[in-house]
XYZ file of C-alpha atoms in Angstrom:
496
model
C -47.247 -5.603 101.982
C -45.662 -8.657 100.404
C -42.130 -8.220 99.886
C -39.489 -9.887 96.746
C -36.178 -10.160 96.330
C -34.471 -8.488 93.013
C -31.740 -10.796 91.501
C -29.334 -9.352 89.134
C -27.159 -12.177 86.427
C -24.707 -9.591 84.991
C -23.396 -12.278 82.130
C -21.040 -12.649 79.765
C -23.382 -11.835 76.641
C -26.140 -10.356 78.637
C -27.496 -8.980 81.934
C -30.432 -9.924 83.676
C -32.809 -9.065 86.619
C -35.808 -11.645 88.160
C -38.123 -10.706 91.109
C -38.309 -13.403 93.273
C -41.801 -13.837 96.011
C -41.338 -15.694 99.200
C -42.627 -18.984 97.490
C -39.187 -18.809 94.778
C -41.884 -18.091 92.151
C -40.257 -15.696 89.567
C -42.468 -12.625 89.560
C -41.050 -10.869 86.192
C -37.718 -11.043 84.669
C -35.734 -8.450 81.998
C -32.788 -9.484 80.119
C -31.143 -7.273 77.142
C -27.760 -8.358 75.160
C -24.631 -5.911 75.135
C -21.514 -5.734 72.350
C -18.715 -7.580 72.366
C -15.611 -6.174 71.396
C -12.875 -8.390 70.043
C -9.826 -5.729 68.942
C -7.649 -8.593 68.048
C -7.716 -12.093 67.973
C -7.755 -13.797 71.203
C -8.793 -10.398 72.592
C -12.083 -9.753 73.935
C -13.489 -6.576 75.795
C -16.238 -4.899 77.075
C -17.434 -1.429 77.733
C -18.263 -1.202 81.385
C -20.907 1.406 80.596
C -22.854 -1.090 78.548
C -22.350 -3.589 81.448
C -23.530 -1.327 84.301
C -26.534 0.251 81.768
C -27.966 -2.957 80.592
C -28.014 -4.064 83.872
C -29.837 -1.176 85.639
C -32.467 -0.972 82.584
C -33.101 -4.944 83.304
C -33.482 -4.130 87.184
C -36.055 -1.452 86.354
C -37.950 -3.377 83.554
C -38.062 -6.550 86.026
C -39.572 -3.972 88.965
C -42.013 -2.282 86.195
C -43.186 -5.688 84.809
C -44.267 -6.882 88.471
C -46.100 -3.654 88.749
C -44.560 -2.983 92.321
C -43.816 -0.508 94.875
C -40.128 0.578 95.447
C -40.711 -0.661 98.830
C -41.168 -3.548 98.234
C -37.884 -5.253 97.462
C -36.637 -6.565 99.925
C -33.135 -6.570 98.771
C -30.702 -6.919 95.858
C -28.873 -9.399 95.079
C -25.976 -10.018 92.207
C -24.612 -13.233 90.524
C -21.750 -12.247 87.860
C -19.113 -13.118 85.349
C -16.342 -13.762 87.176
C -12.508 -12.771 86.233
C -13.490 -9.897 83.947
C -11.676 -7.130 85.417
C -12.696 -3.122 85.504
C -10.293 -0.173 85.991
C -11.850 3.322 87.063
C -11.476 6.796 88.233
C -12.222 6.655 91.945
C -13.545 10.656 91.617
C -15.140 10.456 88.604
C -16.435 6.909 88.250
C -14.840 7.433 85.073
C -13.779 3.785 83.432
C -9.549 3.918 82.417
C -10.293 1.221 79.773
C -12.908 -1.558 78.419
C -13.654 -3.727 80.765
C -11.040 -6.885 80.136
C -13.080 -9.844 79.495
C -12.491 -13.441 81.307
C -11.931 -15.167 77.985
C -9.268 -12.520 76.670
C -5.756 -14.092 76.033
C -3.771 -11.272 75.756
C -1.812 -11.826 78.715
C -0.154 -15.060 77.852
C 3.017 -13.364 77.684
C 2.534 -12.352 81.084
C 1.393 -15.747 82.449
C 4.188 -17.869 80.279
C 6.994 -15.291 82.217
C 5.678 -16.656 85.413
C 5.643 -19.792 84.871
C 9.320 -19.729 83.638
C 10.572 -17.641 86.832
C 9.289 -20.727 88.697
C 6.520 -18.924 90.041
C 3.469 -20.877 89.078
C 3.890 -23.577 92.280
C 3.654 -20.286 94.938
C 0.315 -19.182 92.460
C -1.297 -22.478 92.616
C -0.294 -22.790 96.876
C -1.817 -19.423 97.934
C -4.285 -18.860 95.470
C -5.881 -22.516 94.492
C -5.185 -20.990 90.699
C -2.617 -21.739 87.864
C -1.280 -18.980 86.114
C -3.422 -18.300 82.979
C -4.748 -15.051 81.316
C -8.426 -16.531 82.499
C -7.471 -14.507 85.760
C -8.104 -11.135 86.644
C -4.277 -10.595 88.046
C -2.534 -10.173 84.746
C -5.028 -7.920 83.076
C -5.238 -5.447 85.916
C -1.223 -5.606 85.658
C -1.811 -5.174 81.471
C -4.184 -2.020 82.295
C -1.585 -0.497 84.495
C 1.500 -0.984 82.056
C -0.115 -0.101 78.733
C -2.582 2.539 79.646
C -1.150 6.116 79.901
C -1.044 7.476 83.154
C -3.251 4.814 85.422
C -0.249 3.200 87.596
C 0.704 6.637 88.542
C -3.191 7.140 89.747
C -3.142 4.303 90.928
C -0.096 4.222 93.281
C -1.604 7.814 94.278
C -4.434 6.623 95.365
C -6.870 7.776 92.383
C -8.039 4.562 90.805
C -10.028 1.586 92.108
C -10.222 -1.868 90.450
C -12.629 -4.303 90.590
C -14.924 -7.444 89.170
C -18.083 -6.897 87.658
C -19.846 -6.997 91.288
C -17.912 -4.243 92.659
C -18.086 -2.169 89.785
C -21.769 -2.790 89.680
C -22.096 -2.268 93.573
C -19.984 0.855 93.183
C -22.524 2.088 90.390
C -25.731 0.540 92.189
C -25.307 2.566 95.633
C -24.415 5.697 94.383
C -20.158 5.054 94.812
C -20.782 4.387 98.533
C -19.238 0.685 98.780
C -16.250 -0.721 96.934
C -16.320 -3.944 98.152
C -16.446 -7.844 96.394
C -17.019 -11.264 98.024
C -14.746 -14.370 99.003
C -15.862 -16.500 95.635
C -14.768 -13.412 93.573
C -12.051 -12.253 95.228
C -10.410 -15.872 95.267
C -10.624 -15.875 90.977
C -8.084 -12.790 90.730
C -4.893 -14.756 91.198
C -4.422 -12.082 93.731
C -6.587 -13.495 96.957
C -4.754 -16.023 99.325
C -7.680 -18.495 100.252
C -6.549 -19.718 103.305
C -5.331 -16.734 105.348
C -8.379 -14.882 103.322
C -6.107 -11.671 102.413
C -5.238 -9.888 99.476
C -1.607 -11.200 99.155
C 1.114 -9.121 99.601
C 3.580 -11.324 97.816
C 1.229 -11.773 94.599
C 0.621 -8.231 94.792
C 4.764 -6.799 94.820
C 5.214 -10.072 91.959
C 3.256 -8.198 89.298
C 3.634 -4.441 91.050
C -0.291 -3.939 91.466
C -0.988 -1.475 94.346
C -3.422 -2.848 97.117
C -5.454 0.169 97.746
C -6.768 -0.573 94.144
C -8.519 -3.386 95.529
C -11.610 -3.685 97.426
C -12.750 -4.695 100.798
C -13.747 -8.419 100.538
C -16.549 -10.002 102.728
C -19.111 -12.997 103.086
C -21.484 -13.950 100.226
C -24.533 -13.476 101.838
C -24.048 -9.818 103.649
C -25.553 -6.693 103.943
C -22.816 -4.206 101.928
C -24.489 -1.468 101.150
C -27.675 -0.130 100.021
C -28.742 1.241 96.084
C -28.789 4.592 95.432
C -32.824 6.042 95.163
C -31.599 8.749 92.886
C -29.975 5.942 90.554
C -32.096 3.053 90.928
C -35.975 4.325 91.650
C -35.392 2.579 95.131
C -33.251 2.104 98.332
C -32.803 -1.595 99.188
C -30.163 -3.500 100.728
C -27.538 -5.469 98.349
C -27.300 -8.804 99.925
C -24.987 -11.071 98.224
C -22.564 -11.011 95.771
C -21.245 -13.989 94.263
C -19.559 -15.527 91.241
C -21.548 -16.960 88.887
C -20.430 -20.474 89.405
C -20.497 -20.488 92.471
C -24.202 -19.244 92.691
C -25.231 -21.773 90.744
C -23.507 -24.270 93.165
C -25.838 -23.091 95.756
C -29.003 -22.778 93.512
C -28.369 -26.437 93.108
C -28.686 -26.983 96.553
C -25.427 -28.724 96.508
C -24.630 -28.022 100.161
C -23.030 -31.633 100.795
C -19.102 -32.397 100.137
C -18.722 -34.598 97.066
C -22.005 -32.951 95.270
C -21.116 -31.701 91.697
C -23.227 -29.162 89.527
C -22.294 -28.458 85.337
C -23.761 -25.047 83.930
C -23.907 -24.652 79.937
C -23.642 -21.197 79.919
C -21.288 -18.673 77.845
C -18.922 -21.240 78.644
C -18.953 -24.414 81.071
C -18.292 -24.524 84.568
C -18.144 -27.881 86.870
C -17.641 -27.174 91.098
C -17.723 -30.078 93.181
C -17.966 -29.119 96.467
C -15.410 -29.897 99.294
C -16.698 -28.939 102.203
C -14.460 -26.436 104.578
C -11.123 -28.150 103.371
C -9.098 -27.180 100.355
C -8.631 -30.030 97.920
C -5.270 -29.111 95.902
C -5.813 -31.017 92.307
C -3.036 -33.010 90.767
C -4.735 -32.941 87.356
C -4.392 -28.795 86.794
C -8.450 -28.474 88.142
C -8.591 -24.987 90.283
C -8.896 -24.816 93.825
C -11.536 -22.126 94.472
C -13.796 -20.455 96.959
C -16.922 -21.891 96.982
C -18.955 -19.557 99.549
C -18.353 -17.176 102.204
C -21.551 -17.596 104.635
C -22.142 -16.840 108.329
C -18.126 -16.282 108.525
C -17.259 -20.238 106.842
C -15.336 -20.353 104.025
C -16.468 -23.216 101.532
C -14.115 -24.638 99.029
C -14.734 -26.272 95.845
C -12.599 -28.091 93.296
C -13.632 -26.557 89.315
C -12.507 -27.449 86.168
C -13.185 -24.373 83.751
C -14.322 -24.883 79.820
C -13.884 -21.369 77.718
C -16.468 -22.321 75.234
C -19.822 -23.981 76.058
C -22.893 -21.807 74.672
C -20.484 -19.715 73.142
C -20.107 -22.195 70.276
C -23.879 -22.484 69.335
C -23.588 -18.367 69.088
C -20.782 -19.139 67.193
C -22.825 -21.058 64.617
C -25.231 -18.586 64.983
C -23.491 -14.941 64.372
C -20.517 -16.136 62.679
C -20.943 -18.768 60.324
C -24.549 -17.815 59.963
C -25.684 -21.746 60.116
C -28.126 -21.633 61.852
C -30.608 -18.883 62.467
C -31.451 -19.359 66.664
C -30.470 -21.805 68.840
C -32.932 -24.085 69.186
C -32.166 -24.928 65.061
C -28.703 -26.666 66.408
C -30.593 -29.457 68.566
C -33.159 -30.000 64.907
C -30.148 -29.943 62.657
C -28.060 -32.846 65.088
C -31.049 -34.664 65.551
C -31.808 -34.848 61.921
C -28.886 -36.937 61.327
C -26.998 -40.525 63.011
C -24.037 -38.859 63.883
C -21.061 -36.321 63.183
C -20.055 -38.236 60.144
C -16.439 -38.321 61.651
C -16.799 -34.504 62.236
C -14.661 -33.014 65.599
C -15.267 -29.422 66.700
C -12.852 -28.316 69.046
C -13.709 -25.020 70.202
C -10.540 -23.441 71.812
C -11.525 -19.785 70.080
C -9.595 -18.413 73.208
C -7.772 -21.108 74.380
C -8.139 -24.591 76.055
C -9.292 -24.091 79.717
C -8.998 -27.451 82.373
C -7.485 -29.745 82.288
C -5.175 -28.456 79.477
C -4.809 -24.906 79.978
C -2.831 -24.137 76.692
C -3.755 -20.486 76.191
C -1.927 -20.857 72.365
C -4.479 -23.693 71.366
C -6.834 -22.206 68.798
C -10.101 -23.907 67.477
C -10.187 -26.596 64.629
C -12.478 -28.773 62.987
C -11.307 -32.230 61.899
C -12.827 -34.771 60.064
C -14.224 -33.389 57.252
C -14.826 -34.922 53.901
C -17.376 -34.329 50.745
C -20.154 -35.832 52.512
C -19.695 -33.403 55.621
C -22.844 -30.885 56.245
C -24.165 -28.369 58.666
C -26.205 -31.028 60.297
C -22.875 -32.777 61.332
C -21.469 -29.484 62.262
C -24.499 -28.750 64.977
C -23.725 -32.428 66.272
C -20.291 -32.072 66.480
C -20.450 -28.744 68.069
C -22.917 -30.289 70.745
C -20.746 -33.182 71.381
C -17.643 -31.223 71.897
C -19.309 -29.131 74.735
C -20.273 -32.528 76.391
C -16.346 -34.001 75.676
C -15.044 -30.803 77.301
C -17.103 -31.781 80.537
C -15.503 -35.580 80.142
C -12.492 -34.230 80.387
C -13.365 -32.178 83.387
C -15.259 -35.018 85.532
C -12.682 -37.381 84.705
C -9.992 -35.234 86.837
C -12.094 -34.154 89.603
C -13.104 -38.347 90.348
C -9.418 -38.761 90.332
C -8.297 -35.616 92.234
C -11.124 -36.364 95.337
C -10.875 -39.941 95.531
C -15.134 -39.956 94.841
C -17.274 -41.949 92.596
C -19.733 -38.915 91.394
C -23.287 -40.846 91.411
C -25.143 -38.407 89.279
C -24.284 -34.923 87.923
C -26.738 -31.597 88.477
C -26.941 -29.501 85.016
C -27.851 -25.995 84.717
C -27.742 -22.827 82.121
C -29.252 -22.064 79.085
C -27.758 -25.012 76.755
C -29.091 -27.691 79.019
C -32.350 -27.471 77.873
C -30.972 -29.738 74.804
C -31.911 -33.651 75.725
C -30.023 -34.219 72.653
C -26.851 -32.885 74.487
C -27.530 -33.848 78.264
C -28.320 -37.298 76.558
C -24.841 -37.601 74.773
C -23.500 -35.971 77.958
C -24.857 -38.824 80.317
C -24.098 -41.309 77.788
C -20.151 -40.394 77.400
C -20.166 -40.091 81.050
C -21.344 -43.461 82.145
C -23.097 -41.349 84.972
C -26.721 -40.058 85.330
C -27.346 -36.358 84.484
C -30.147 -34.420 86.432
C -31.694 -31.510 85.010
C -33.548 -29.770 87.457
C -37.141 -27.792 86.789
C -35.282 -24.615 87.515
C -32.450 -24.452 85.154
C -31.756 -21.141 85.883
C -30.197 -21.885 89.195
C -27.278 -18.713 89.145
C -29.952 -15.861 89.574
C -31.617 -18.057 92.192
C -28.324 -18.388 94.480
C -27.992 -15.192 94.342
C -31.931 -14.437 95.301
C -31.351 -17.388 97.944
C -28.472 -15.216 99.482
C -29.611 -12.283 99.848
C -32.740 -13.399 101.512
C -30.579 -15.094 103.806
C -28.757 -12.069 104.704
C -32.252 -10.130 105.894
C -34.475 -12.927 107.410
C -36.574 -13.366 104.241
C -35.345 -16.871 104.274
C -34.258 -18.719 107.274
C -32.119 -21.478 105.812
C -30.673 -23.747 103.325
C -33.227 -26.024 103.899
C -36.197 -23.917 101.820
C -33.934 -24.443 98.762
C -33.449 -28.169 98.684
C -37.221 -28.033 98.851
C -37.629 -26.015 95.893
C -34.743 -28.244 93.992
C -36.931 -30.356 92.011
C -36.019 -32.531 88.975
C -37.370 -32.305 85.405
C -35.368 -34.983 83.873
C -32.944 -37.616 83.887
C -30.993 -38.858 81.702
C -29.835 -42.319 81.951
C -26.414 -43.937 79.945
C -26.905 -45.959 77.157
C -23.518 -46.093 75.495
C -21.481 -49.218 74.781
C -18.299 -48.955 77.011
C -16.562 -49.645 73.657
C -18.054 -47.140 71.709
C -17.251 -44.512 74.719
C -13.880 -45.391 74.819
C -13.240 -45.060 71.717
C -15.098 -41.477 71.090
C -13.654 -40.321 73.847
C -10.284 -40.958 72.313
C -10.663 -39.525 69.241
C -11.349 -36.560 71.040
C -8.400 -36.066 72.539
C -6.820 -36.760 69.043
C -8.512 -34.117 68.134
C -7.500 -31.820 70.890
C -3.737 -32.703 70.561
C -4.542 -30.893 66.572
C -5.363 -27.837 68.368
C -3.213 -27.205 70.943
C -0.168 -24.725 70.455
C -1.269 -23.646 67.511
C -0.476 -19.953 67.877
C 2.614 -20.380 69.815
């Protein structure tokens, strides 16, 4: 009986589930959108019931659509948003609050305090992380001060936090495992990467209680298995793993020095490191890269809030354009931006800036500006946001990055991955398989039960579709590139 592996991509905007055969051939895949909440500005929640039902109705459409046996999966494995934090009761599976979303700011306060108590240097040593609100630390802390009740729960024992894996683990089997990986335990703010513990010094700093937290373990593991009654089936779950770093490993980029880009909700560059922590000088994070066959990877990131996020921007907010394929037609229609900037720091400016006061702006406008200059612009500010992240990690490892590997939904734009090459100076490679997150994920948990053997069947299904080659004037990039920082000095601090 031929067997498949079930991926789940629990996302920002929406969850999704692909059956993968033995060949990496996607056998049917489900996806369905949830609500975002937004209760003030620069806030941004979820509920976790629309995060864990979305996500099981995916999983079953993707097993009805391949018209298979329960049996016949293999195992389960899940790729997620990373930082977004869940608080619930551990007896009733009850959530205490909307999930906290990654690109909620309302824990600068928290963050800025910190910083001034000279703590920021002992953050950025144990945890590869700067203090920001991007991290999960603060907004457990936030759900434990302002919620009535929960740190008294949680101190008793009553309560159990978690990132989107372990509260979809938790869900998935049943409540049998609360558990998370090495790539998203080391995003919390709370995980020291090199002794590989929950640290007791973070944790007495912001007065969260440890049994909270769950059990952490390799990506690529056998945690638990789903729940029949809950999912149709009983399978393994195989690997958990943080979004970015799944795609890291979908890419295949197994080698130190090897860098991967994904457009998604927002963007995300990892270069990896190999087994050696590279400590930035240029405000990049330090992160977990993998946990597999007990060796801990490390990567260097640099972390941009708003990628994709902008063309749905265009799309739901300011209602120019109607999908968002119409934003590559409307910035191809015309020569250029017309002097038009977009930068899109809705929540904040992530790496290499991290100013979680800067707010978006638009500069550049005059009578003769359109929405076909606003589409460019917007395209060519999620490229400049990149710039500004490849520019720190060359410096930071000492490398000269040959060629970068793209993934995630907005890559399918040449227009974009064109402009992105061009203000690089450095080839861009698309692969065919652009969606390589869910396929990490597939890729470990077949490694955790045999159904792949090693890393070697994934750089032979790594295959390129395009590349993109520069063809910019070094004059002309220099001075783009500098008006977009002129442009980002407009935003930044604004709501300080």
């Amino acid at each position: 009986m031929e067997k498949f592996i079930l991926a789940l991509d629990q996302g920002t905007t929406s969850s999704r589930a692909v059956l993968f055969n033995k060949k990496v051939e996607k056998i049917a895949t489900a996806q369905r959108e949830f609500k975002q909440y937004f209760p003030q500005p620069g806030w941004v929640e979820h509920n976790p019931e629309d995060i864990f039902i979305s996500q099981l109705s995916v999983m079953k459409e993707a097993v009805m659509k391949a018209n298979i046996q329960p049996e016949q999966i293999e195992a389960v494995g899940i790729t997620n948003q990373r930082e977004t934090i869940i608080l619930w009761d551990k007896n009733t599976g009850k959530p205490v609050y909307n999930a906290i979303v990654w690109q909620c700011r309302r824990t600068s306060q928290i963050t800025d305090d910190l910083i001034a108590s000279g703590k920021g240097e002992l953050i950025r040593e144990k945890t590869g992380l700067l203090p920001d609100p991007y991290f999960s630390a603060t907004k457990i802390k936030w759900i434990l001060d302002n919620v009535d009740g929960v740190r008294q729960r949680a101190e008793n024992g009553e309560i159990l936090a978690g990132t989107v894996d372990t509260w979809l683990t938790w869900r998935l089997s049943g409540h049998k495992a609360h558990v998370t990986d090495y790539t998203n335990a080391s995003r919390t703010m709370l995980f020291n990467i090199h002794t590989l513990q929950w640290d007791k010094d973070l944790l007495k700093m912001l007065n969260i209680p440890e049994c909270i937290l769950p059990k952490v373990m390799d990506s690529s593991a056998i945690y638990t298995t789903t729940d029949k009654d809950v999912c149709g089936f009983e399978a393994p779950i195989a690997s958990l793993i943080g979004d970015q770093q799944s795609a890291l490993f979908g890419q295949a980029c197994f080698n130190k020095g090897e860098v991967k880009s994904t457009y998604g909700t927002g963007c995300f560059m990892l270069m990896n490191t190999g087994e050696t922590p590279v400590l930035s000088k240029h405000k990049l994070l330090t992160t977990i890269a993998l946990g597999l066959n007990g060796k801990i990877e490390y990567a260097l990131e640099g972390s941009v809030f708003m990628g994709g996020a902008l063309i749905k921007w265009l799309r739901d907010q300011l209602g120019i354009i109607s999908t968002a394929n119409e934003v590559n037609i409307l910035a191809e229609s015309v020569p250029d931006s017309n002097g038009v900037i977009i930068v899109p720091a809705f929540t904040g400016l992530g790496a290499p800036y991290w100013d979680s006061y800067a707010r978006g702006t638009i500069v550049g406008l005059t009578r003769g500006a359109n929405k076909a200059h606003i589409c460019r612009a917007a395209l060519e500010a999620i490229a400049m946001q990149v710039m500004d992240e490849l520019k720190c990690m060359k410096e930071d490892s000492g490398m000269e990055i040959t060629a970068l590997k793209v993934d995630g939904g907005a890559c399918v734009s040449d227009f974009m991955m064109q402009f992105q090459a061009d203000i690089l100076n450095t080839p861009v490679y698309r692969p065919e398989n652009i969606e390589t997150t869910v396929t990490g994920a597939a890729f470990l948990a077949g490694l955790a039960t045999g159904f792949w053997t090693s890393k070697e069947q994934i750089k032979k299904v790594w295959q390129i579709n395009a590349i993109f080659t520069p063809n910019m004037e070094s004059a002309v990039r220099e001075y783009r590139y500098n008006l977009w920082q002129k442009a980002v000095k407009r935003s930044r601090e604004w709501d300080k």
